[in-house]
Amino acid sequence: MAPGRYPAAAARLLLLSSCLPLASLLDSPRSALRTAVAPTSAFENVPLAPPDAIFHVAASHRADPDPSKINLGIGAYRDDNGSPWVLPVVRRAEKLILEDSSLDHEYLPIAGLKSFTDASVKLILGDSSPAILEKRFAANQTISGTGAVRLGAEFLARFHKSVVYISNPTWAVHRNIFSDSGFEVREYKYWNESTRGLDLESVLSTFQSAPEGSILVLHACAHNPTGVDPTLDQWKQISDVVKAKNHFVFFDCAYQGFASGDLDRDAQAVRYFVEEGHELFVAQSYAKNFGLYGERIGCLTVVAQSTEQAKNISSQLERITRSLISNPPTFGARIVSLVLNNPELYEQWKTELKSMADRIILMREQLYDALVKHETPGTWNHIVDQIGMFSFTGLNPTQCKLLTDKFHVYLASSGRISMAGLNSKNVQRFADAVDYVVRNA
Ligand code: KET
């Protein structure tokens, strides 16, 4: 309640009652009394926030009655029929959970389900990571990847207040998370429009000239929205600058296994940085690689310099978690924990994860072939060269709008498409539409 509002209302009531005899106040119609004491709104100056770019695309797609509509907006996997896919291994785990009468609905510890966080650390860092062997890590279960980035940002706002650098372009929420946590947010140029690839020179020179100890937000793999990752050699160059300038790296890892179909390959940047001795944060999401979007299951993994530091950091993450969400939810954590800790389920998961990555790669090839066959003006190699869930097509906002208005294709105005929205039934239609807009807009 805003201070001052009620005292003002009370003063008005006092003035009213001093002018009128009490009896007439009691006699007066109730509505008049209510009008007389209504407090002024605390929200008079609240402006309308712009709609979220990605969720707005999803809502527009939902509202379109056209049966041939195509949704290439949000990064959520669809099968070849365009339907959400519950991984069979997740169904198996759900069944095991439902049949396990020893499970209850008690609160989890503040840092989450330990069998889940332990397995998450191993998944991203690798079993033989120096950070694990030297016991200098911490992990906190979070509300999916977004919650992990936010928890990390809240921690850094208290214990390492510095300038934050996010890539341009990046997942739109990065800027809001860090500015909501009180940071000055700057950008490093990541995308080279002419090569449709990584602008390594800009990345390195920005990091070189950034104030010492800056916080660098890096996509661990399958960069969103460009689908362009540094090679291992380029990661090495980035690591060298980070070391020289004592920067702090915050990896956002929302697509482990989705980029290449191989969990270890997609973790190579994080693991390289750990081997090089960097302290770091990694925000992990199980939305995409387990298809657990709505279960909001993620983890913030911390690599520290010593066991004692890791313990202290962990205690502070718990303190922050307690006031943000008290403690995290159980269901998603139980599913992921069961799968990661059971060798048979783990193997099944890896196969199913690869099948998602492979279908996306197939769609890249089919889209590329169709555009080449059309002789659509421009070069389209980037469609097959980029990796992960998204392709940064290079289509401009006018072309994107025409795709929606004329062809019922929904996508972000940046030209980013979620490859998972394409399937064997609509990829040709999409290529035809792209060919039309490129020639006409
Ligand atoms: N990081 C990145 C880079 C990312 O693309 C997403 C989601 C997240 C974190 C958060 O995922 P979570 O569901 O909190 O585990 N990206 C897709 C969905 C979204 O915008 O929320 C997207 O870009 O479509």
Tab-separated table of C-alpha atoms and ligand atoms in Angstrom:
chain	number	residue	atom	x	y	z
A	1	MET	CA	0.000	0.000	0.000
A	2	ALA	CA	1.467	3.333	-1.026
A	3	PRO	CA	2.263	5.496	1.986
A	4	GLY	CA	0.164	8.598	2.232
A	5	ARG	CA	-2.906	7.400	0.370
A	6	TYR	CA	-4.888	6.316	3.350
A	7	PRO	CA	-3.940	9.238	5.544
A	8	ALA	CA	-5.287	11.474	2.735
A	9	ALA	CA	-8.529	9.534	2.569
A	10	ALA	CA	-8.835	9.564	6.342
A	11	ALA	CA	-8.316	13.333	6.407
A	12	ARG	CA	-11.098	13.776	3.865
A	13	LEU	CA	-13.421	11.637	5.990
A	14	LEU	CA	-12.498	13.683	9.074
A	15	LEU	CA	-13.274	16.952	7.240
A	16	LEU	CA	-16.578	15.552	6.060
A	17	SER	CA	-17.611	14.365	9.494
A	18	SER	CA	-16.662	17.676	11.131
A	19	CYS	CA	-18.953	19.588	8.702
A	20	LEU	CA	-21.913	17.239	8.910
A	21	PRO	CA	-23.749	16.022	11.956
A	22	LEU	CA	-22.991	12.339	12.511
A	23	ALA	CA	-26.644	11.380	11.963
A	24	SER	CA	-26.772	12.913	8.490
A	25	LEU	CA	-23.526	11.106	7.604
A	26	LEU	CA	-25.045	7.812	8.636
A	27	ASP	CA	-28.280	8.635	6.754
A	28	SER	CA	-26.527	9.533	3.514
A	29	PRO	CA	-26.781	6.985	0.703
A	30	ARG	CA	-23.920	4.459	0.806
A	31	SER	CA	-22.705	5.344	-2.693
A	32	ALA	CA	-22.244	8.991	-1.752
A	33	LEU	CA	-20.188	7.960	1.269
A	34	ARG	CA	-18.093	5.653	-0.879
A	35	THR	CA	-17.420	8.394	-3.456
A	36	ALA	CA	-16.429	10.756	-0.726
A	37	VAL	CA	-13.713	8.462	0.671
A	38	ALA	CA	-12.434	6.743	-2.517
A	39	PRO	CA	-8.628	6.934	-2.452
A	40	THR	CA	-6.806	8.145	-5.534
A	41	SER	CA	-5.409	5.251	-7.566
A	42	ALA	CA	-1.817	4.206	-7.001
A	43	PHE	CA	-1.696	3.140	-10.654
A	44	GLU	CA	-2.795	6.291	-12.481
A	45	ASN	CA	0.584	6.662	-14.159
A	46	VAL	CA	1.145	3.055	-15.191
A	47	PRO	CA	1.771	3.004	-18.954
A	48	LEU	CA	0.879	0.061	-21.158
A	49	ALA	CA	3.915	-2.208	-21.605
A	50	PRO	CA	4.671	-3.342	-25.159
A	51	PRO	CA	3.721	-6.976	-25.831
A	52	ASP	CA	6.539	-9.528	-25.595
A	53	ALA	CA	7.900	-9.954	-29.126
A	54	ILE	CA	8.046	-13.764	-29.055
A	55	PHE	CA	4.900	-14.582	-27.075
A	56	HIS	CA	2.986	-12.024	-29.163
A	57	VAL	CA	3.851	-13.981	-32.340
A	58	ALA	CA	2.473	-17.140	-30.680
A	59	ALA	CA	-0.761	-15.353	-29.724
A	60	SER	CA	-1.246	-13.964	-33.262
A	61	HIS	CA	-0.728	-17.451	-34.689
A	62	ARG	CA	-3.282	-18.913	-32.272
A	63	ALA	CA	-5.846	-16.281	-33.266
A	64	ASP	CA	-5.499	-16.971	-37.026
A	65	PRO	CA	-8.238	-19.409	-38.176
A	66	ASP	CA	-6.446	-20.260	-41.467
A	67	PRO	CA	-5.792	-24.045	-41.482
A	68	SER	CA	-2.558	-23.679	-43.467
A	69	LYS	CA	-0.958	-21.232	-41.010
A	70	ILE	CA	2.664	-21.868	-39.997
A	71	ASN	CA	4.195	-20.901	-36.642
A	72	LEU	CA	7.935	-20.228	-36.792
A	73	GLY	CA	7.948	-17.938	-33.775
A	74	ILE	CA	8.708	-19.400	-30.372
A	75	GLY	CA	11.567	-21.854	-29.947
A	76	ALA	CA	9.563	-24.927	-29.055
A	77	TYR	CA	10.051	-28.268	-30.781
A	78	ARG	CA	7.286	-29.644	-32.998
A	79	ASP	CA	7.161	-33.100	-34.570
A	80	ASP	CA	6.679	-33.730	-38.280
A	81	ASN	CA	2.913	-33.229	-37.813
A	82	GLY	CA	3.490	-29.804	-36.300
A	83	SER	CA	2.479	-31.038	-32.823
A	84	PRO	CA	4.271	-30.648	-29.494
A	85	TRP	CA	6.248	-33.800	-28.675
A	86	VAL	CA	6.359	-35.332	-25.230
A	87	LEU	CA	9.539	-37.397	-25.270
A	88	PRO	CA	8.737	-41.100	-24.654
A	89	VAL	CA	11.481	-41.146	-22.009
A	90	VAL	CA	9.693	-38.324	-20.195
A	91	ARG	CA	6.450	-40.337	-20.307
A	92	ARG	CA	8.335	-43.286	-18.780
A	93	ALA	CA	9.720	-41.102	-16.009
A	94	GLU	CA	6.295	-39.567	-15.335
A	95	LYS	CA	4.812	-43.040	-14.959
A	96	LEU	CA	7.542	-44.069	-12.529
A	97	ILE	CA	6.901	-40.945	-10.477
A	98	LEU	CA	3.125	-41.466	-10.392
A	99	GLU	CA	3.547	-45.089	-9.330
A	100	ASP	CA	6.064	-44.285	-6.597
A	101	SER	CA	3.983	-44.071	-3.436
A	102	SER	CA	7.021	-43.045	-1.392
A	103	LEU	CA	6.985	-39.619	-3.065
A	104	ASP	CA	5.133	-36.824	-1.325
A	105	HIS	CA	4.457	-33.154	-1.889
A	106	GLU	CA	6.755	-31.741	0.767
A	107	TYR	CA	8.880	-28.671	0.053
A	108	LEU	CA	12.198	-29.270	-1.639
A	109	PRO	CA	15.297	-27.805	0.017
A	110	ILE	CA	15.875	-24.162	-1.015
A	111	ALA	CA	18.612	-25.150	-3.490
A	112	GLY	CA	16.352	-27.788	-5.017
A	113	LEU	CA	16.477	-31.558	-5.499
A	114	LYS	CA	20.080	-32.599	-4.883
A	115	SER	CA	20.048	-35.628	-7.194
A	116	PHE	CA	18.875	-33.229	-9.928
A	117	THR	CA	21.405	-30.457	-9.326
A	118	ASP	CA	24.304	-32.941	-8.978
A	119	ALA	CA	23.354	-34.548	-12.293
A	120	SER	CA	22.962	-31.134	-13.942
A	121	VAL	CA	26.476	-30.116	-12.934
A	122	LYS	CA	27.884	-33.325	-14.429
A	123	LEU	CA	25.851	-32.895	-17.597
A	124	ILE	CA	27.235	-29.473	-18.359
A	125	LEU	CA	30.758	-29.701	-16.918
A	126	GLY	CA	31.456	-33.371	-17.728
A	127	ASP	CA	32.127	-36.134	-15.162
A	128	SER	CA	35.842	-35.453	-14.950
A	129	SER	CA	35.667	-31.670	-14.792
A	130	PRO	CA	38.418	-30.136	-12.626
A	131	ALA	CA	35.699	-28.107	-10.884
A	132	ILE	CA	33.958	-31.322	-9.806
A	133	LEU	CA	37.137	-33.183	-8.871
A	134	GLU	CA	38.339	-30.188	-6.839
A	135	LYS	CA	34.877	-29.697	-5.281
A	136	ARG	CA	34.619	-26.047	-6.235
A	137	PHE	CA	31.166	-25.884	-7.715
A	138	ALA	CA	27.687	-25.034	-6.530
A	139	ALA	CA	24.295	-25.520	-8.130
A	140	ASN	CA	20.840	-24.195	-7.496
A	141	GLN	CA	17.635	-25.497	-9.072
A	142	THR	CA	15.823	-22.669	-10.854
A	143	ILE	CA	12.632	-21.754	-12.653
A	144	SER	CA	13.944	-22.984	-16.012
A	145	GLY	CA	16.678	-21.144	-17.920
A	146	THR	CA	15.136	-17.714	-17.420
A	147	GLY	CA	15.076	-18.211	-13.659
A	148	ALA	CA	18.706	-19.328	-13.731
A	149	VAL	CA	19.820	-16.199	-15.571
A	150	ARG	CA	17.757	-14.053	-13.209
A	151	LEU	CA	19.080	-15.752	-10.064
A	152	GLY	CA	22.631	-15.282	-11.319
A	153	ALA	CA	21.924	-11.632	-12.139
A	154	GLU	CA	20.503	-11.022	-8.669
A	155	PHE	CA	23.599	-12.576	-7.107
A	156	LEU	CA	25.956	-10.515	-9.259
A	157	ALA	CA	24.007	-7.340	-8.481
A	158	ARG	CA	24.861	-7.913	-4.817
A	159	PHE	CA	28.401	-9.286	-5.083
A	160	HIS	CA	29.940	-8.259	-8.405
A	161	LYS	CA	28.279	-5.066	-9.589
A	162	SER	CA	29.817	-4.313	-12.939
A	163	VAL	CA	28.862	-3.525	-16.522
A	164	VAL	CA	27.023	-6.308	-18.357
A	165	TYR	CA	27.699	-7.057	-22.038
A	166	ILE	CA	25.109	-8.938	-24.085
A	167	SER	CA	25.482	-9.923	-27.731
A	168	ASN	CA	23.815	-7.971	-30.515
A	169	PRO	CA	21.543	-9.613	-31.411
A	170	THR	CA	20.541	-11.840	-28.515
A	171	TRP	CA	17.537	-13.443	-26.840
A	172	ALA	CA	15.456	-10.362	-26.048
A	173	VAL	CA	14.993	-11.220	-22.375
A	174	HIS	CA	18.702	-10.876	-21.520
A	175	ARG	CA	18.542	-7.088	-21.579
A	176	ASN	CA	15.447	-6.940	-19.385
A	177	ILE	CA	16.772	-9.406	-16.839
A	178	PHE	CA	20.013	-7.547	-16.261
A	179	SER	CA	18.482	-4.080	-16.339
A	180	ASP	CA	15.706	-5.223	-13.962
A	181	SER	CA	18.493	-6.447	-11.656
A	182	GLY	CA	19.973	-2.946	-11.743
A	183	PHE	CA	22.818	-3.305	-14.249
A	184	GLU	CA	24.027	-1.015	-16.970
A	185	VAL	CA	23.677	-3.203	-20.069
A	186	ARG	CA	25.928	-2.718	-23.099
A	187	GLU	CA	26.178	-4.723	-26.304
A	188	TYR	CA	28.934	-6.466	-28.222
A	189	LYS	CA	28.457	-6.801	-31.970
A	190	TYR	CA	28.144	-10.510	-32.710
A	191	TRP	CA	26.625	-10.757	-36.141
A	192	ASN	CA	28.332	-9.816	-39.378
A	193	GLU	CA	25.558	-9.027	-41.844
A	194	SER	CA	27.741	-9.349	-44.929
A	195	THR	CA	29.188	-12.776	-44.087
A	196	ARG	CA	26.044	-13.838	-42.222
A	197	GLY	CA	28.459	-15.180	-39.637
A	198	LEU	CA	30.259	-14.325	-36.404
A	199	ASP	CA	31.907	-10.916	-36.144
A	200	LEU	CA	34.850	-12.214	-34.109
A	201	GLU	CA	36.878	-9.039	-34.474
A	202	SER	CA	34.128	-6.929	-32.921
A	203	VAL	CA	33.590	-9.441	-30.127
A	204	LEU	CA	37.289	-9.472	-29.233
A	205	SER	CA	37.795	-5.717	-29.498
A	206	THR	CA	34.700	-4.944	-27.399
A	207	PHE	CA	35.830	-7.346	-24.688
A	208	GLN	CA	39.317	-5.880	-24.889
A	209	SER	CA	38.094	-2.339	-24.350
A	210	ALA	CA	35.411	-3.209	-21.756
A	211	PRO	CA	36.133	-2.118	-18.152
A	212	GLU	CA	38.094	-4.765	-16.195
A	213	GLY	CA	35.853	-7.288	-14.517
A	214	SER	CA	32.878	-6.783	-16.812
A	215	ILE	CA	30.171	-9.439	-16.921
A	216	LEU	CA	29.968	-11.093	-20.345
A	217	VAL	CA	26.818	-12.982	-21.252
A	218	LEU	CA	27.735	-15.716	-23.751
A	219	HIS	CA	25.516	-18.316	-25.394
A	220	ALA	CA	27.084	-21.699	-24.651
A	221	CYS	CA	25.818	-23.187	-27.922
A	222	ALA	CA	23.185	-22.645	-30.622
A	223	HIS	CA	23.306	-18.873	-30.325
A	224	ASN	CA	19.808	-17.383	-30.281
A	225	PRO	CA	18.815	-15.882	-32.720
A	226	THR	CA	21.698	-16.293	-35.189
A	227	GLY	CA	22.431	-20.025	-34.985
A	228	VAL	CA	26.121	-19.093	-35.307
A	229	ASP	CA	28.592	-20.291	-32.652
A	230	PRO	CA	32.303	-19.559	-32.332
A	231	THR	CA	34.558	-22.461	-33.327
A	232	LEU	CA	36.704	-23.969	-30.555
A	233	ASP	CA	39.639	-21.944	-31.818
A	234	GLN	CA	37.562	-18.756	-31.637
A	235	TRP	CA	36.432	-19.656	-28.110
A	236	LYS	CA	40.117	-19.903	-27.204
A	237	GLN	CA	40.699	-16.367	-28.441
A	238	ILE	CA	37.693	-15.150	-26.449
A	239	SER	CA	38.973	-16.957	-23.339
A	240	ASP	CA	42.358	-15.246	-23.673
A	241	VAL	CA	40.798	-11.767	-23.688
A	242	VAL	CA	38.518	-12.684	-20.789
A	243	LYS	CA	41.587	-13.748	-18.806
A	244	ALA	CA	43.628	-10.696	-19.713
A	245	LYS	CA	40.815	-8.365	-18.643
A	246	ASN	CA	39.647	-10.391	-15.653
A	247	HIS	CA	36.100	-10.456	-16.993
A	248	PHE	CA	33.388	-12.680	-15.565
A	249	VAL	CA	31.639	-15.063	-17.960
A	250	PHE	CA	27.982	-15.945	-17.609
A	251	PHE	CA	27.042	-18.745	-20.019
A	252	ASP	CA	23.417	-19.134	-21.013
A	253	CYS	CA	22.949	-22.766	-22.034
A	254	ALA	CA	19.367	-23.278	-23.188
A	255	TYR	CA	20.068	-25.742	-26.009
A	256	GLN	CA	22.563	-28.390	-24.850
A	257	GLY	CA	22.115	-31.323	-27.234
A	258	PHE	CA	20.022	-29.314	-29.651
A	259	ALA	CA	22.862	-27.701	-31.532
A	260	SER	CA	24.672	-30.807	-32.733
A	261	GLY	CA	22.626	-33.651	-31.265
A	262	ASP	CA	25.668	-34.353	-29.066
A	263	LEU	CA	25.549	-33.266	-25.417
A	264	ASP	CA	29.328	-33.181	-25.003
A	265	ARG	CA	30.011	-31.244	-28.166
A	266	ASP	CA	27.449	-28.610	-27.209
A	267	ALA	CA	29.159	-28.212	-23.816
A	268	GLN	CA	32.651	-27.751	-25.254
A	269	ALA	CA	32.831	-23.978	-24.765
A	270	VAL	CA	31.829	-24.172	-21.095
A	271	ARG	CA	34.218	-27.051	-20.456
A	272	TYR	CA	37.073	-25.279	-22.189
A	273	PHE	CA	36.566	-22.191	-20.012
A	274	VAL	CA	36.550	-24.346	-16.870
A	275	GLU	CA	39.766	-26.081	-17.928
A	276	GLU	CA	41.296	-22.656	-18.477
A	277	GLY	CA	40.591	-21.850	-14.844
A	278	HIS	CA	37.790	-19.284	-15.250
A	279	GLU	CA	35.197	-18.769	-12.556
A	280	LEU	CA	31.820	-18.779	-14.239
A	281	PHE	CA	28.063	-19.183	-14.082
A	282	VAL	CA	26.055	-21.424	-16.381
A	283	ALA	CA	22.292	-21.121	-16.703
A	284	GLN	CA	20.885	-24.477	-17.815
A	285	SER	CA	17.402	-25.037	-19.193
A	286	TYR	CA	15.618	-28.351	-19.639
A	287	ALA	CA	12.783	-26.716	-21.581
A	288	LYS	CA	14.110	-27.621	-25.018
A	289	ASN	CA	16.293	-30.701	-24.602
A	290	PHE	CA	13.687	-32.495	-22.443
A	291	GLY	CA	10.642	-30.768	-23.951
A	292	LEU	CA	9.704	-29.680	-20.414
A	293	TYR	CA	8.824	-26.099	-21.388
A	294	GLY	CA	5.939	-25.566	-18.986
A	295	GLU	CA	7.494	-27.457	-16.069
A	296	ARG	CA	10.016	-24.626	-15.668
A	297	ILE	CA	12.990	-26.745	-14.764
A	298	GLY	CA	16.528	-25.387	-14.865
A	299	CYS	CA	19.723	-25.019	-12.893
A	300	LEU	CA	22.290	-22.346	-12.138
A	301	THR	CA	25.698	-23.992	-11.984
A	302	VAL	CA	28.572	-22.058	-10.463
A	303	VAL	CA	32.258	-22.771	-10.921
A	304	ALA	CA	34.285	-21.074	-8.186
A	305	GLN	CA	37.977	-20.943	-7.330
A	306	SER	CA	37.774	-22.865	-4.056
A	307	THR	CA	35.480	-25.140	-2.071
A	308	GLU	CA	34.964	-22.425	0.509
A	309	GLN	CA	34.013	-19.832	-2.102
A	310	ALA	CA	31.574	-22.272	-3.695
A	311	LYS	CA	29.985	-22.852	-0.286
A	312	ASN	CA	29.641	-19.132	0.376
A	313	ILE	CA	28.204	-18.440	-3.063
A	314	SER	CA	25.779	-21.306	-2.643
A	315	SER	CA	24.581	-19.932	0.689
A	316	GLN	CA	23.886	-16.546	-0.910
A	317	LEU	CA	22.071	-18.121	-3.854
A	318	GLU	CA	19.870	-19.888	-1.335
A	319	ARG	CA	19.216	-16.649	0.500
A	320	ILE	CA	18.139	-14.962	-2.731
A	321	THR	CA	16.076	-17.971	-3.822
A	322	ARG	CA	14.262	-17.979	-0.482
A	323	SER	CA	12.987	-14.458	-1.014
A	324	LEU	CA	12.265	-14.896	-4.729
A	325	ILE	CA	10.459	-18.255	-4.809
A	326	SER	CA	11.194	-19.803	-1.387
A	327	ASN	CA	12.065	-23.156	-2.962
A	328	PRO	CA	11.677	-24.656	-6.431
A	329	PRO	CA	8.967	-27.037	-7.718
A	330	THR	CA	9.355	-30.815	-7.647
A	331	PHE	CA	7.856	-32.371	-10.758
A	332	GLY	CA	10.297	-31.349	-13.490
A	333	ALA	CA	13.243	-31.928	-11.158
A	334	ARG	CA	12.080	-35.486	-10.464
A	335	ILE	CA	11.695	-36.250	-14.171
A	336	VAL	CA	15.125	-34.915	-15.142
A	337	SER	CA	16.781	-36.505	-12.120
A	338	LEU	CA	15.323	-39.930	-12.920
A	339	VAL	CA	16.483	-39.768	-16.526
A	340	LEU	CA	19.962	-38.390	-15.883
A	341	ASN	CA	20.669	-40.834	-13.044
A	342	ASN	CA	19.407	-44.011	-14.712
A	343	PRO	CA	21.746	-45.374	-17.418
A	344	GLU	CA	18.948	-46.949	-19.468
A	345	LEU	CA	16.718	-43.867	-19.414
A	346	TYR	CA	19.736	-41.668	-20.092
A	347	GLU	CA	20.593	-43.612	-23.270
A	348	GLN	CA	16.980	-43.404	-24.409
A	349	TRP	CA	16.975	-39.634	-23.810
A	350	LYS	CA	20.139	-39.153	-25.846
A	351	THR	CA	18.585	-41.015	-28.791
A	352	GLU	CA	15.382	-38.977	-28.596
A	353	LEU	CA	17.284	-35.724	-28.244
A	354	LYS	CA	19.323	-36.580	-31.314
A	355	SER	CA	16.170	-37.357	-33.261
A	356	MET	CA	14.926	-33.803	-32.550
A	357	ALA	CA	18.244	-32.272	-33.605
A	358	ASP	CA	18.319	-34.460	-36.733
A	359	ARG	CA	14.801	-33.493	-37.798
A	360	ILE	CA	15.753	-29.835	-37.517
A	361	ILE	CA	18.889	-30.418	-39.594
A	362	LEU	CA	16.758	-32.199	-42.215
A	363	MET	CA	14.408	-29.212	-42.377
A	364	ARG	CA	17.392	-26.920	-42.932
A	365	GLU	CA	18.450	-29.062	-45.888
A	366	GLN	CA	14.972	-29.212	-47.395
A	367	LEU	CA	14.441	-25.471	-47.043
A	368	TYR	CA	17.829	-24.756	-48.550
A	369	ASP	CA	17.221	-27.137	-51.492
A	370	ALA	CA	13.816	-25.603	-52.207
A	371	LEU	CA	15.195	-22.036	-52.229
A	372	VAL	CA	18.101	-23.028	-54.471
A	373	LYS	CA	15.668	-24.763	-56.846
A	374	HIS	CA	13.558	-21.598	-56.961
A	375	GLU	CA	16.730	-19.597	-57.628
A	376	THR	CA	15.491	-17.227	-54.976
A	377	PRO	CA	17.673	-14.080	-55.148
A	378	GLY	CA	20.416	-14.007	-52.489
A	379	THR	CA	22.588	-16.668	-50.899
A	380	TRP	CA	21.061	-19.273	-48.614
A	381	ASN	CA	24.049	-21.285	-47.370
A	382	HIS	CA	23.546	-19.831	-43.920
A	383	ILE	CA	20.326	-21.860	-43.587
A	384	VAL	CA	22.373	-25.074	-43.560
A	385	ASP	CA	25.462	-23.608	-41.892
A	386	GLN	CA	23.638	-22.280	-38.840
A	387	ILE	CA	22.901	-24.675	-35.987
A	388	GLY	CA	20.318	-25.197	-33.280
A	389	MET	CA	16.677	-24.359	-33.150
A	390	PHE	CA	16.769	-21.093	-35.056
A	391	SER	CA	17.759	-19.727	-38.390
A	392	PHE	CA	18.470	-16.054	-38.842
A	393	THR	CA	17.164	-15.834	-42.380
A	394	GLY	CA	18.185	-12.291	-43.296
A	395	LEU	CA	14.580	-11.494	-44.261
A	396	ASN	CA	13.771	-7.856	-43.484
A	397	PRO	CA	10.785	-6.676	-41.381
A	398	THR	CA	8.729	-5.804	-44.518
A	399	GLN	CA	9.292	-9.266	-45.946
A	400	CYS	CA	8.433	-10.828	-42.583
A	401	LYS	CA	5.202	-8.838	-42.406
A	402	LEU	CA	4.249	-9.910	-45.916
A	403	LEU	CA	4.896	-13.534	-44.966
A	404	THR	CA	2.379	-13.142	-42.159
A	405	ASP	CA	-0.208	-11.029	-43.988
A	406	LYS	CA	-0.252	-12.932	-47.260
A	407	PHE	CA	0.872	-16.433	-46.339
A	408	HIS	CA	-0.155	-16.846	-42.664
A	409	VAL	CA	3.450	-17.527	-41.680
A	410	TYR	CA	4.233	-16.255	-38.171
A	411	LEU	CA	7.795	-15.292	-37.263
A	412	ALA	CA	9.756	-12.656	-35.345
A	413	SER	CA	10.243	-9.392	-37.246
A	414	SER	CA	14.022	-9.890	-36.919
A	415	GLY	CA	13.737	-12.628	-39.535
A	416	ARG	CA	14.484	-15.364	-36.997
A	417	ILE	CA	12.617	-18.590	-37.676
A	418	SER	CA	12.233	-21.573	-35.394
A	419	MET	CA	13.229	-24.435	-37.681
A	420	ALA	CA	11.141	-26.798	-35.552
A	421	GLY	CA	7.983	-25.174	-36.931
A	422	LEU	CA	8.816	-26.593	-40.371
A	423	ASN	CA	7.889	-30.140	-41.364
A	424	SER	CA	7.656	-32.325	-44.456
A	425	LYS	CA	4.143	-30.981	-45.133
A	426	ASN	CA	4.811	-27.245	-44.956
A	427	VAL	CA	8.469	-26.709	-45.855
A	428	GLN	CA	7.799	-26.394	-49.603
A	429	ARG	CA	4.931	-23.965	-48.976
A	430	PHE	CA	7.211	-21.901	-46.767
A	431	ALA	CA	9.977	-21.870	-49.394
A	432	ASP	CA	7.432	-20.737	-52.022
A	433	ALA	CA	6.329	-17.917	-49.705
A	434	VAL	CA	9.928	-16.843	-49.011
A	435	ASP	CA	10.642	-16.812	-52.731
A	436	TYR	CA	7.611	-14.571	-53.281
A	437	VAL	CA	8.451	-12.050	-50.540
A	438	VAL	CA	12.124	-11.830	-51.517
A	439	ARG	CA	11.120	-10.990	-55.102
A	440	ASN	CA	8.282	-8.646	-54.196
A	441	ALA	CA	9.102	-6.808	-50.970
B	1	KET	N1	18.141	-18.486	-22.913
B	1	KET	C1	17.986	-18.456	-24.242
B	1	KET	C2	19.143	-18.105	-25.085
B	1	KET	C3	16.737	-18.773	-24.804
B	1	KET	O1	16.627	-18.764	-26.116
B	1	KET	C4	15.651	-19.093	-23.964
B	1	KET	C5	14.331	-19.354	-24.538
B	1	KET	C6	15.886	-19.122	-22.583
B	1	KET	C7	17.130	-18.791	-22.086
B	1	KET	C8	14.826	-19.440	-21.572
B	1	KET	O2	14.227	-20.630	-21.656
B	1	KET	P1	13.340	-21.202	-20.448
B	1	KET	O3	12.032	-21.542	-21.057
B	1	KET	O4	13.209	-20.164	-19.387
B	1	KET	O5	14.107	-22.383	-19.964
B	1	KET	N2	14.002	-19.003	-25.707
B	1	KET	C9	12.750	-19.255	-26.430
B	1	KET	C10	11.523	-19.070	-25.615
B	1	KET	C11	11.410	-17.732	-24.962
B	1	KET	O6	11.574	-16.685	-25.594
B	1	KET	O7	11.146	-17.737	-23.742
B	1	KET	C12	12.711	-18.398	-27.697
B	1	KET	O8	13.612	-17.584	-27.911
B	1	KET	O9	11.772	-18.577	-28.486
